[in-house]
PDB file of C-alpha atoms in Angstrom:
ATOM      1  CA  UNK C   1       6.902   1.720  -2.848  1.00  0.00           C
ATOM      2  CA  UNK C   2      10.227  -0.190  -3.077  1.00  0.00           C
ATOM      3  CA  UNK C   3       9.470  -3.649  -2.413  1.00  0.00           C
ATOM      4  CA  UNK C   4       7.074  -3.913  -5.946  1.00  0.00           C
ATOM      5  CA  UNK C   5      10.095  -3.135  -7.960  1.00  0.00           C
ATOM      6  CA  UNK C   6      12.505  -4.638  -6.095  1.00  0.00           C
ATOM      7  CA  UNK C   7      10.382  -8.141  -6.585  1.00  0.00           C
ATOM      8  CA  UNK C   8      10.511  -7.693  -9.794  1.00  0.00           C
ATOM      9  CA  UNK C   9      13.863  -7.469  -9.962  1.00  0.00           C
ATOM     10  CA  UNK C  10      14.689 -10.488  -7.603  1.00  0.00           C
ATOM     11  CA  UNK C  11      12.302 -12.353  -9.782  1.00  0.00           C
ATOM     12  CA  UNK C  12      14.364 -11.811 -12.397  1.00  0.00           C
ATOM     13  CA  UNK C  13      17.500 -11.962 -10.845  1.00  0.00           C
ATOM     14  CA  UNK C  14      17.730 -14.038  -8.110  1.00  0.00           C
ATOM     15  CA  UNK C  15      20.928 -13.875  -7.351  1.00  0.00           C
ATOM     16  CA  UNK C  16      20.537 -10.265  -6.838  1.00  0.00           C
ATOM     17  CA  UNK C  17      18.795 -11.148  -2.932  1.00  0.00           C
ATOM     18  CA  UNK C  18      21.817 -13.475  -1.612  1.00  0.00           C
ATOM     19  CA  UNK C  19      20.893 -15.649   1.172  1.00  0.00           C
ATOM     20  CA  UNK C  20      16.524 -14.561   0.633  1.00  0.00           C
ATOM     21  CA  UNK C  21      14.092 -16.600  -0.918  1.00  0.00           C
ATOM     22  CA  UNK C  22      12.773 -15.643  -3.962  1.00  0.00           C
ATOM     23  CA  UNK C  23       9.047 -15.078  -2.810  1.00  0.00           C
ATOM     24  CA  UNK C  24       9.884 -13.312   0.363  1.00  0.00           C
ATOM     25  CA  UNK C  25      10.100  -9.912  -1.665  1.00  0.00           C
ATOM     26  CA  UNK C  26       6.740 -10.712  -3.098  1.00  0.00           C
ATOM     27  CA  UNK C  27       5.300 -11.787  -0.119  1.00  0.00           C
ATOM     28  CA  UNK C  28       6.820  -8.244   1.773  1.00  0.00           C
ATOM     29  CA  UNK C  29       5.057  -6.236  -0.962  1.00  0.00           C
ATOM     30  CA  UNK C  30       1.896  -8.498  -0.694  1.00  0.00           C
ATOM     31  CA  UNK C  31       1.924  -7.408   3.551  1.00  0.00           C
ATOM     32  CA  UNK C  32       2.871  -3.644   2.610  1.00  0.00           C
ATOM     33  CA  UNK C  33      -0.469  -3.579   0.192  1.00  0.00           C
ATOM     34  CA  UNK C  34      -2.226  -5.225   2.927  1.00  0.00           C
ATOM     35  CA  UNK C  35      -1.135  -2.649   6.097  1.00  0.00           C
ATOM     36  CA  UNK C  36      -2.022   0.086   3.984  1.00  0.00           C
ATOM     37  CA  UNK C  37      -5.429  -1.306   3.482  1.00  0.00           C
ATOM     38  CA  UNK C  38      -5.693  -1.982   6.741  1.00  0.00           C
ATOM     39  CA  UNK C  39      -4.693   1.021   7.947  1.00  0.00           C
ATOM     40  CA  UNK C  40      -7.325   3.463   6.144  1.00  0.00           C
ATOM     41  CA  UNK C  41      -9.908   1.328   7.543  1.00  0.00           C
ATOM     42  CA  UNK C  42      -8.499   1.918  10.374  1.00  0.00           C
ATOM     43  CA  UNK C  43      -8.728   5.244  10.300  1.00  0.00           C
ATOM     44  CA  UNK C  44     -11.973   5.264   8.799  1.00  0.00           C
ATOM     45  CA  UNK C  45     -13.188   3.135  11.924  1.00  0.00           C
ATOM     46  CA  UNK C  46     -12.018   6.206  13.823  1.00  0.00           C
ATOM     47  CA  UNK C  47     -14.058   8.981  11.964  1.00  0.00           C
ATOM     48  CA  UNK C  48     -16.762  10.764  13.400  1.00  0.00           C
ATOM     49  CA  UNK C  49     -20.391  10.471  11.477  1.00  0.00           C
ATOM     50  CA  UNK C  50     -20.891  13.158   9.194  1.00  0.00           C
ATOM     51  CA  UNK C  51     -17.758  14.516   8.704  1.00  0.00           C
ATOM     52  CA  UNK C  52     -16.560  16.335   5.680  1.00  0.00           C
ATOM     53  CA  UNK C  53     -13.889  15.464   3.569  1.00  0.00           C
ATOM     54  CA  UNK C  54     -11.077  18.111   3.550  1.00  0.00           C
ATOM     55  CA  UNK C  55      -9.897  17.461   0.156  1.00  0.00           C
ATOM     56  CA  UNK C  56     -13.499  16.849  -1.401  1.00  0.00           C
ATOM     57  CA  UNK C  57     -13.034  20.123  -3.377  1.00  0.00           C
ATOM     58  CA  UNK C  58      -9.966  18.490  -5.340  1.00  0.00           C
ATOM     59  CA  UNK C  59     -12.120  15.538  -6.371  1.00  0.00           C
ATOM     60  CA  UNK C  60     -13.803  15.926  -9.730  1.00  0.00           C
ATOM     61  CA  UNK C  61     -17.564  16.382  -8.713  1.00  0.00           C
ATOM     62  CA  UNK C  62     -19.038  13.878 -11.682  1.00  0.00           C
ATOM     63  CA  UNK C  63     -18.879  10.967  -9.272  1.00  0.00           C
TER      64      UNK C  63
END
């Protein structure tokens, strides 16, 4: 949740990340997007068939 905005910010002001190059923030937020990807199917890998979804009653049911 930090490394988006702090990209930004190095994008724009590089001289704001002394001694980092200037796509390693992107490339950080790039891997973070990527573990949590990852991660729910992960997790998903791991749930039984047929299980119900604990917070299906906050979803809006016209899906």
């Amino acid at each position: 949740m930090v490394m988006v905005p702090m990209s930004i910010v190095v994008y724009a002001h590089p001289e704001a990340a002394n001694g980092m190059p200037f796509w390693a923030f992107g490339l950080m937020a790039l891997g973070l997007v990527a573990f949590a990807i990852g991660y729910t199917i992960f997790l998903d890998w791991f749930t039984p068939p047929g299980a119900e979804d604990p917070f299906a009653r906050y979803r809006r049911s016209d899906r």
